[in-house]
Tab-separated table of C-alpha atoms in Angstrom:
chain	number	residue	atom	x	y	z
A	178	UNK	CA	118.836	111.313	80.822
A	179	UNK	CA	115.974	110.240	83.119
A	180	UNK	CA	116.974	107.754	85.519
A	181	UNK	CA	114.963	105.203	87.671
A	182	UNK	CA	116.176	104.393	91.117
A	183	UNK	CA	114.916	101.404	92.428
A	184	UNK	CA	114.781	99.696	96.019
A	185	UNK	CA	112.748	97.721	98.206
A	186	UNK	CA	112.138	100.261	101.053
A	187	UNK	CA	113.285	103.463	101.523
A	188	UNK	CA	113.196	105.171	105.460
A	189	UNK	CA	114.882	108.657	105.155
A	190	UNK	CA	116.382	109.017	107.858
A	191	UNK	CA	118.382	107.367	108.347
A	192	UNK	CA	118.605	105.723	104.835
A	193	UNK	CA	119.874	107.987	102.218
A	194	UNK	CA	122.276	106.630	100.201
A	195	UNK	CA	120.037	105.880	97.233
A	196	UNK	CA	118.986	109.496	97.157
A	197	UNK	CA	121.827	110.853	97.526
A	198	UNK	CA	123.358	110.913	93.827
A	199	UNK	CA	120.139	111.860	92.651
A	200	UNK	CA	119.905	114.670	94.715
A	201	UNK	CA	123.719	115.937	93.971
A	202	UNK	CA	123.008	114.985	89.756
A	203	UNK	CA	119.037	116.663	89.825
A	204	UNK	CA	120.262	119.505	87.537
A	205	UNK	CA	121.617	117.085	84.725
A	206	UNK	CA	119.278	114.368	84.737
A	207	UNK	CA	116.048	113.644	85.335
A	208	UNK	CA	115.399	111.137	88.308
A	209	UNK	CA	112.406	109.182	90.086
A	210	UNK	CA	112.564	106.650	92.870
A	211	UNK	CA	110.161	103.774	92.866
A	212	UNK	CA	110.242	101.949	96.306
A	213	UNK	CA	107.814	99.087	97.617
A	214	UNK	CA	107.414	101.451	100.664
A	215	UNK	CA	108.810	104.380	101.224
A	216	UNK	CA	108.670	106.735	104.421
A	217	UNK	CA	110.307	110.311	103.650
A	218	UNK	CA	110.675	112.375	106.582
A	219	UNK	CA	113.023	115.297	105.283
A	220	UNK	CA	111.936	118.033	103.496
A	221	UNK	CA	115.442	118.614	102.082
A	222	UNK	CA	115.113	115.479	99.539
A	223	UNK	CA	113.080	116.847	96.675
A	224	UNK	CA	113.954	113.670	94.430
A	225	UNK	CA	110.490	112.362	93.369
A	226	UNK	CA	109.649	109.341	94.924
A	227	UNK	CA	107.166	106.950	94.092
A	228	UNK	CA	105.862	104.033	96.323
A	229	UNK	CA	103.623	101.304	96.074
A	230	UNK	CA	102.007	99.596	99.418
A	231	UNK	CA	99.276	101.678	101.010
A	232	UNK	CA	99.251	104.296	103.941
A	233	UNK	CA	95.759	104.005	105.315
A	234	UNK	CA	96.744	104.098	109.215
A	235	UNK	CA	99.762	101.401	108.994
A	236	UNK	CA	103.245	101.658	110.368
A	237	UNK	CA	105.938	101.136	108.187
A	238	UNK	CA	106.774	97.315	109.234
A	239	UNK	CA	102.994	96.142	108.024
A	240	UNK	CA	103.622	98.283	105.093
A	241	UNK	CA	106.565	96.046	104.193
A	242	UNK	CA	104.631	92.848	104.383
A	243	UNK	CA	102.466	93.717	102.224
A	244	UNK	CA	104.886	94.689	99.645
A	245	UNK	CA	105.079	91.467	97.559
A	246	UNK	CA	101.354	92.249	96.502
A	247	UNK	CA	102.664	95.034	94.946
A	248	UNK	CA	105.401	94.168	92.667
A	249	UNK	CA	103.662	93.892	89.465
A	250	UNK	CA	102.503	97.707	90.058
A	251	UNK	CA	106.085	98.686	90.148
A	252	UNK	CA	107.020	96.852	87.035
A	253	UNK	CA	104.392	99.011	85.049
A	254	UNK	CA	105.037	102.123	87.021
A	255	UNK	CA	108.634	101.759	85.725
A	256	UNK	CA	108.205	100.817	82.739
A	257	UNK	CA	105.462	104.084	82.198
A	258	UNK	CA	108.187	106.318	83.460
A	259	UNK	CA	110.219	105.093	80.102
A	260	UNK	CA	113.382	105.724	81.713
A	261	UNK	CA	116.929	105.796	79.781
A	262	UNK	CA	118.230	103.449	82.428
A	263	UNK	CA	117.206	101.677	85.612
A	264	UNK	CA	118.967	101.987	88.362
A	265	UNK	CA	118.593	98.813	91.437
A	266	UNK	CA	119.567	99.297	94.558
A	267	UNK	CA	120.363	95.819	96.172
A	268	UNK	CA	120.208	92.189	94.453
A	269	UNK	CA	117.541	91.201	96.584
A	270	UNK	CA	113.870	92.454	96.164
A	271	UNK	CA	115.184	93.332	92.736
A	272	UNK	CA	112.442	91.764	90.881
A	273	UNK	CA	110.095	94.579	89.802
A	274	UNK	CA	113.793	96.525	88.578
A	275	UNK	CA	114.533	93.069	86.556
A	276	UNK	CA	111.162	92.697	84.873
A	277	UNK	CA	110.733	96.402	83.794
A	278	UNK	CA	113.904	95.730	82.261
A	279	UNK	CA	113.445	92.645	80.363
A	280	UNK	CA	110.006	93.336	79.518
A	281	UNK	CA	111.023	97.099	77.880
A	282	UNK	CA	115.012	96.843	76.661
A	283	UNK	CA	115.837	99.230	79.501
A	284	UNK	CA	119.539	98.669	80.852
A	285	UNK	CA	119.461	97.752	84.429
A	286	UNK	CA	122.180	98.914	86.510
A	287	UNK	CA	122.416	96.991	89.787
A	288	UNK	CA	124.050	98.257	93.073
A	289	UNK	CA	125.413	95.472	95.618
A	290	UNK	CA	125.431	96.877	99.285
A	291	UNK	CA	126.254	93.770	101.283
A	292	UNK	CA	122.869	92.176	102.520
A	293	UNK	CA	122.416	90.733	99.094
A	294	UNK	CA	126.008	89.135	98.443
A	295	UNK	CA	125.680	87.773	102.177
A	296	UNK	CA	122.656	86.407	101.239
A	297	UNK	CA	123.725	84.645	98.138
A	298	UNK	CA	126.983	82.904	100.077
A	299	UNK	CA	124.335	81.688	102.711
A	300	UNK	CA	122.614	78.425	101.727
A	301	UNK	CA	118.797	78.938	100.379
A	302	UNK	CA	117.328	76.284	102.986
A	303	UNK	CA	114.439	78.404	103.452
A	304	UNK	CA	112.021	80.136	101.276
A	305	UNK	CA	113.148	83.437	101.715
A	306	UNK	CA	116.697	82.581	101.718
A	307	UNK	CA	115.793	80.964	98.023
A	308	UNK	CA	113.680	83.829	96.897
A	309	UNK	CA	116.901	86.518	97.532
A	310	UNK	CA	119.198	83.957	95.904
A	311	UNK	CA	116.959	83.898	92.344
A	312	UNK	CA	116.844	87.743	92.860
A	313	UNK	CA	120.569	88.411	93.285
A	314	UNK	CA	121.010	86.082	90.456
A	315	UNK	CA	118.539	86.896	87.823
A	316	UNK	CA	119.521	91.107	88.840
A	317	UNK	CA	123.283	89.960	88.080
A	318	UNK	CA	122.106	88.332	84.743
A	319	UNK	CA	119.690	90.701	83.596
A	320	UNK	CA	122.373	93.440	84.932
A	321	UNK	CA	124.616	95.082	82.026
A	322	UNK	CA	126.632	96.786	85.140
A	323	UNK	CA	126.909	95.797	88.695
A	324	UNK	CA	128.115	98.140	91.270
A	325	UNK	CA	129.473	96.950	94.702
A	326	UNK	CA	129.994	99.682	97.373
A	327	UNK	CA	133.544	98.678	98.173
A	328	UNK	CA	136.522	96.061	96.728
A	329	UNK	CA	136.038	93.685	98.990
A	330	UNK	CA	132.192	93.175	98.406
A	331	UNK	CA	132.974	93.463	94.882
A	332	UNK	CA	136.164	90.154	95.359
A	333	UNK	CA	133.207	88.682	97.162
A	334	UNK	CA	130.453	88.560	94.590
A	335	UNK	CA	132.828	87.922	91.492
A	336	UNK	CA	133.733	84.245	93.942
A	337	UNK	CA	129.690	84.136	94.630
């Protein structure tokens, strides 16, 4: 089965969570990671990972602001990779994950973490606080599974 993993950013260290399965399931399926920006600093994960906003000179935090420009590339990239399933880490920043999906029948699979369900119970009275609310929501409708990473995250999104 290939598999895309999908996330926003990805720092590892200390971040390796959405690695991690990959790197434990590598000899039954066939994984990729597609971040917005990615920073890999361990030779042990061998996981290919693919990311999106450019190197040239920049630290990681200007990479990150530039990573709405990329978006559409990440879409395509994902959708070229013609994986069996797509996998989303977080609700939020979930919109490449959700249009690869819709735009090619691939199942999305969507992994809550905690930032993303606290987002959606906060009130979107600013523009970034609305663009993680249509995220969250159109990841949970496009979703056919959601994930949460313990019961009580999962209570609180089923309320949300």
């Amino acid at each position: 089965m290939k598999i895309a993993i999908t996330k926003s950013t990805l720092r590892i260290p200390p971040t390796y969570f959405a690695a991690a399965h990959a790197q434990k399931l590598k000899d039954r399926h066939e994984f990729r990671i597609f971040a917005l920006a990615a920073d890999i600093r361990d030779s042990s994960v061998t996981v290919p990972v693919t990311d999106f906003a450019p190197r040239a000179g920049l630290g990681f935090r200007q990479r990150e602001l530039m990573i709405p420009a990329f978006m559409p590339l990440m879409t395509l990239a994902v959708r070229r990779y013609h994986p069996d399933v797509i996998h989303q880490h977080f609700g939020t920043w979930s919109q490449p994950a959700v249009n690869a999906s819709r735009q090619s029948a691939i199942p999305l699979l969507t992994t809550l973490h905690g930032s993303d369900v606290v987002a959606l119970a906060n009130p979107a009275d600013t523009l970034m606080a609305k663009w993680h609310h249509r995220n969250v929501l159109a990841a949970a409708a496009q979703s056919r599974r959601i994930l949460a990473v313990s019961s009580y995250l999962a209570g609180r999104a089923v309320a949300l």
